[in-house]
Amino acid sequence: DTVVMKVIYPAFIKKAKKQNKYDVYVSDLEIKTSAESVLDAIEKARDAIGLKCTELQDCKLDLPLASDLESMNCNDNEFINLIDVDLVEYRKKTGCKTVRRNVSIPSWINYRAEKSGINVSAVLTKALKAELDLY
């Protein structure tokens, strides 16, 4: 078995009837989403493709082949954009498993944290999320 590490799928992007909205459809994976801008549409398509493909891989299912661009037709106000996803990187960015890190802190802070029952890992995670502007 060969593990697919990178994929590319065509996505239909269309200006939605609602002002300032875009509809996205990846027919090969039966994915629909919407976005506020074209850039947001591409990012949401990339995320949806990554999620769908990693789920298929985890279920030991084959990934569908990408449609041939020459056989695809666009409707009014619609265009096709190729969306690429590095599935290895996607898993790294979205994985929820925890990793063990050794950090150094002053002993007196460690002592006070232990006495107070503070979970240093939780505090560090919260601080890193704030520093990286993650939600």
PDB file of C-alpha atoms in Angstrom:
ATOM      1  CA  ASP A   1       0.000   0.000   0.000  1.00  0.00           C
ATOM      2  CA  THR A   2       1.232   3.449  -0.960  1.00  0.00           C
ATOM      3  CA  VAL A   3       0.339   6.252   1.424  1.00  0.00           C
ATOM      4  CA  VAL A   4      -0.825   9.359  -0.416  1.00  0.00           C
ATOM      5  CA  MET A   5       0.971  12.360   1.054  1.00  0.00           C
ATOM      6  CA  LYS A   6      -0.223  15.151  -1.262  1.00  0.00           C
ATOM      7  CA  VAL A   7      -3.488  15.619  -3.125  1.00  0.00           C
ATOM      8  CA  ILE A   8      -4.924  18.174  -5.505  1.00  0.00           C
ATOM      9  CA  TYR A   9      -8.615  18.548  -6.317  1.00  0.00           C
ATOM     10  CA  PRO A  10     -10.545  21.055  -8.406  1.00  0.00           C
ATOM     11  CA  ALA A  11     -13.025  23.202  -6.490  1.00  0.00           C
ATOM     12  CA  PHE A  12     -15.896  25.184  -7.973  1.00  0.00           C
ATOM     13  CA  ILE A  13     -16.037  28.642  -6.408  1.00  0.00           C
ATOM     14  CA  LYS A  14     -19.081  30.790  -7.072  1.00  0.00           C
ATOM     15  CA  LYS A  15     -20.275  34.171  -5.878  1.00  0.00           C
ATOM     16  CA  ALA A  16     -23.263  33.341  -3.681  1.00  0.00           C
ATOM     17  CA  LYS A  17     -26.644  35.023  -3.864  1.00  0.00           C
ATOM     18  CA  LYS A  18     -25.940  36.518  -0.443  1.00  0.00           C
ATOM     19  CA  GLN A  19     -23.726  39.555  -0.810  1.00  0.00           C
ATOM     20  CA  ASN A  20     -20.058  39.034   0.079  1.00  0.00           C
ATOM     21  CA  LYS A  21     -20.362  35.240   0.261  1.00  0.00           C
ATOM     22  CA  TYR A  22     -18.817  32.520  -1.862  1.00  0.00           C
ATOM     23  CA  ASP A  23     -20.012  28.948  -2.263  1.00  0.00           C
ATOM     24  CA  VAL A  24     -17.412  26.212  -2.676  1.00  0.00           C
ATOM     25  CA  TYR A  25     -18.012  22.728  -4.057  1.00  0.00           C
ATOM     26  CA  VAL A  26     -15.425  19.958  -4.407  1.00  0.00           C
ATOM     27  CA  SER A  27     -17.347  17.438  -6.477  1.00  0.00           C
ATOM     28  CA  ASP A  28     -14.798  14.615  -6.260  1.00  0.00           C
ATOM     29  CA  LEU A  29     -15.190  14.505  -2.475  1.00  0.00           C
ATOM     30  CA  GLU A  30     -18.794  15.762  -2.278  1.00  0.00           C
ATOM     31  CA  ILE A  31     -17.745  18.722  -0.124  1.00  0.00           C
ATOM     32  CA  LYS A  32     -19.741  21.946   0.160  1.00  0.00           C
ATOM     33  CA  THR A  33     -18.767  24.985   2.182  1.00  0.00           C
ATOM     34  CA  SER A  34     -19.090  28.759   2.058  1.00  0.00           C
ATOM     35  CA  ALA A  35     -16.774  31.656   2.736  1.00  0.00           C
ATOM     36  CA  GLU A  36     -16.508  35.430   3.086  1.00  0.00           C
ATOM     37  CA  SER A  37     -13.889  35.918   0.338  1.00  0.00           C
ATOM     38  CA  VAL A  38     -12.144  34.021  -2.433  1.00  0.00           C
ATOM     39  CA  LEU A  39      -9.058  33.606  -0.237  1.00  0.00           C
ATOM     40  CA  ASP A  40     -11.225  32.306   2.610  1.00  0.00           C
ATOM     41  CA  ALA A  41     -12.971  29.958   0.140  1.00  0.00           C
ATOM     42  CA  ILE A  42      -9.645  28.466  -0.909  1.00  0.00           C
ATOM     43  CA  GLU A  43      -8.543  28.035   2.720  1.00  0.00           C
ATOM     44  CA  LYS A  44     -11.860  26.446   3.726  1.00  0.00           C
ATOM     45  CA  ALA A  45     -11.691  24.123   0.714  1.00  0.00           C
ATOM     46  CA  ARG A  46      -8.146  23.145   1.670  1.00  0.00           C
ATOM     47  CA  ASP A  47      -9.209  22.397   5.236  1.00  0.00           C
ATOM     48  CA  ALA A  48     -12.278  20.411   4.115  1.00  0.00           C
ATOM     49  CA  ILE A  49     -10.223  18.385   1.627  1.00  0.00           C
ATOM     50  CA  GLY A  50      -7.601  17.663   4.294  1.00  0.00           C
ATOM     51  CA  LEU A  51     -10.259  16.543   6.750  1.00  0.00           C
ATOM     52  CA  LYS A  52     -12.094  14.343   4.244  1.00  0.00           C
ATOM     53  CA  CYS A  53      -8.919  12.734   2.855  1.00  0.00           C
ATOM     54  CA  THR A  54      -7.422  11.976   6.272  1.00  0.00           C
ATOM     55  CA  GLU A  55     -10.741  10.467   7.378  1.00  0.00           C
ATOM     56  CA  LEU A  56     -10.788   8.264   4.276  1.00  0.00           C
ATOM     57  CA  GLN A  57      -7.198   7.215   4.907  1.00  0.00           C
ATOM     58  CA  ASP A  58      -7.944   6.444   8.556  1.00  0.00           C
ATOM     59  CA  CYS A  59     -10.840   4.220   7.406  1.00  0.00           C
ATOM     60  CA  LYS A  60      -8.442   2.468   4.988  1.00  0.00           C
ATOM     61  CA  LEU A  61     -10.458   3.715   1.986  1.00  0.00           C
ATOM     62  CA  ASP A  62      -8.999   4.820  -1.330  1.00  0.00           C
ATOM     63  CA  LEU A  63      -8.992   8.510  -2.122  1.00  0.00           C
ATOM     64  CA  PRO A  64     -11.039   9.390  -5.206  1.00  0.00           C
ATOM     65  CA  LEU A  65      -9.132  10.441  -8.283  1.00  0.00           C
ATOM     66  CA  ALA A  66      -9.340  14.105  -9.170  1.00  0.00           C
ATOM     67  CA  SER A  67     -11.604  14.958 -12.090  1.00  0.00           C
ATOM     68  CA  ASP A  68     -10.052  15.836 -15.410  1.00  0.00           C
ATOM     69  CA  LEU A  69     -10.223  19.625 -15.770  1.00  0.00           C
ATOM     70  CA  GLU A  70     -11.058  19.372 -19.471  1.00  0.00           C
ATOM     71  CA  SER A  71     -14.260  17.485 -18.640  1.00  0.00           C
ATOM     72  CA  MET A  72     -15.460  20.083 -16.130  1.00  0.00           C
ATOM     73  CA  ASN A  73     -17.820  22.921 -17.039  1.00  0.00           C
ATOM     74  CA  CYS A  74     -18.459  26.071 -15.066  1.00  0.00           C
ATOM     75  CA  ASN A  75     -21.802  27.784 -14.614  1.00  0.00           C
ATOM     76  CA  ASP A  76     -22.326  31.560 -14.535  1.00  0.00           C
ATOM     77  CA  ASN A  77     -20.296  33.462 -11.930  1.00  0.00           C
ATOM     78  CA  GLU A  78     -18.299  30.313 -11.176  1.00  0.00           C
ATOM     79  CA  PHE A  79     -14.665  29.359 -11.644  1.00  0.00           C
ATOM     80  CA  ILE A  80     -12.517  26.328 -10.900  1.00  0.00           C
ATOM     81  CA  ASN A  81      -9.514  26.552  -8.629  1.00  0.00           C
ATOM     82  CA  LEU A  82      -7.106  23.701  -7.984  1.00  0.00           C
ATOM     83  CA  ILE A  83      -6.673  23.102  -4.257  1.00  0.00           C
ATOM     84  CA  ASP A  84      -3.580  21.260  -3.065  1.00  0.00           C
ATOM     85  CA  VAL A  85      -3.181  19.714   0.366  1.00  0.00           C
ATOM     86  CA  ASP A  86      -0.126  18.169   1.959  1.00  0.00           C
ATOM     87  CA  LEU A  87      -1.832  15.517   4.099  1.00  0.00           C
ATOM     88  CA  VAL A  88       1.241  14.969   6.282  1.00  0.00           C
ATOM     89  CA  GLU A  89       1.376  18.685   7.151  1.00  0.00           C
ATOM     90  CA  TYR A  90      -2.408  18.768   7.586  1.00  0.00           C
ATOM     91  CA  ARG A  91      -2.205  15.987  10.159  1.00  0.00           C
ATOM     92  CA  LYS A  92       0.585  17.826  12.000  1.00  0.00           C
ATOM     93  CA  LYS A  93      -1.389  21.080  12.119  1.00  0.00           C
ATOM     94  CA  THR A  94      -4.701  19.561  13.148  1.00  0.00           C
ATOM     95  CA  GLY A  95      -3.624  16.604  15.247  1.00  0.00           C
ATOM     96  CA  CYS A  96      -4.890  16.613  18.803  1.00  0.00           C
ATOM     97  CA  LYS A  97      -2.387  14.232  20.333  1.00  0.00           C
ATOM     98  CA  THR A  98      -0.172  15.709  22.977  1.00  0.00           C
ATOM     99  CA  VAL A  99       3.600  15.681  22.824  1.00  0.00           C
ATOM    100  CA  ARG A 100       6.040  15.659  25.692  1.00  0.00           C
ATOM    101  CA  ARG A 101       8.374  18.660  25.895  1.00  0.00           C
ATOM    102  CA  ASN A 102      11.074  19.352  28.446  1.00  0.00           C
ATOM    103  CA  VAL A 103      11.053  22.967  29.573  1.00  0.00           C
ATOM    104  CA  SER A 104      13.184  24.813  32.073  1.00  0.00           C
ATOM    105  CA  ILE A 105      11.663  27.121  34.664  1.00  0.00           C
ATOM    106  CA  PRO A 106      13.163  28.608  37.819  1.00  0.00           C
ATOM    107  CA  SER A 107      12.948  26.188  40.753  1.00  0.00           C
ATOM    108  CA  TRP A 108      11.119  28.690  42.972  1.00  0.00           C
ATOM    109  CA  ILE A 109       8.340  29.039  40.338  1.00  0.00           C
ATOM    110  CA  ASN A 110       8.122  25.255  40.065  1.00  0.00           C
ATOM    111  CA  TYR A 111       7.870  25.013  43.869  1.00  0.00           C
ATOM    112  CA  ARG A 112       5.069  27.616  44.015  1.00  0.00           C
ATOM    113  CA  ALA A 113       3.207  25.981  41.113  1.00  0.00           C
ATOM    114  CA  GLU A 114       3.348  22.559  42.780  1.00  0.00           C
ATOM    115  CA  LYS A 115       2.203  24.006  46.140  1.00  0.00           C
ATOM    116  CA  SER A 116      -0.695  25.755  44.389  1.00  0.00           C
ATOM    117  CA  GLY A 117      -1.701  22.659  42.408  1.00  0.00           C
ATOM    118  CA  ILE A 118      -1.185  24.459  39.087  1.00  0.00           C
ATOM    119  CA  ASN A 119      -1.030  22.311  35.947  1.00  0.00           C
ATOM    120  CA  VAL A 120       2.109  23.732  34.314  1.00  0.00           C
ATOM    121  CA  SER A 121       1.348  22.003  30.992  1.00  0.00           C
ATOM    122  CA  ALA A 122      -2.105  23.621  30.849  1.00  0.00           C
ATOM    123  CA  VAL A 123      -0.680  27.060  31.664  1.00  0.00           C
ATOM    124  CA  LEU A 124       2.042  26.677  29.027  1.00  0.00           C
ATOM    125  CA  THR A 125      -0.503  25.529  26.427  1.00  0.00           C
ATOM    126  CA  LYS A 126      -2.745  28.507  27.194  1.00  0.00           C
ATOM    127  CA  ALA A 127       0.194  30.935  26.969  1.00  0.00           C
ATOM    128  CA  LEU A 128       1.383  29.458  23.661  1.00  0.00           C
ATOM    129  CA  LYS A 129      -2.112  29.712  22.177  1.00  0.00           C
ATOM    130  CA  ALA A 130      -2.269  33.371  23.187  1.00  0.00           C
ATOM    131  CA  GLU A 131       1.231  34.067  21.843  1.00  0.00           C
ATOM    132  CA  LEU A 132       0.400  32.355  18.515  1.00  0.00           C
ATOM    133  CA  ASP A 133      -3.057  33.974  18.216  1.00  0.00           C
ATOM    134  CA  LEU A 134      -4.749  30.576  18.223  1.00  0.00           C
ATOM    135  CA  TYR A 135      -8.292  30.094  19.426  1.00  0.00           C
TER     136      TYR A 135
END
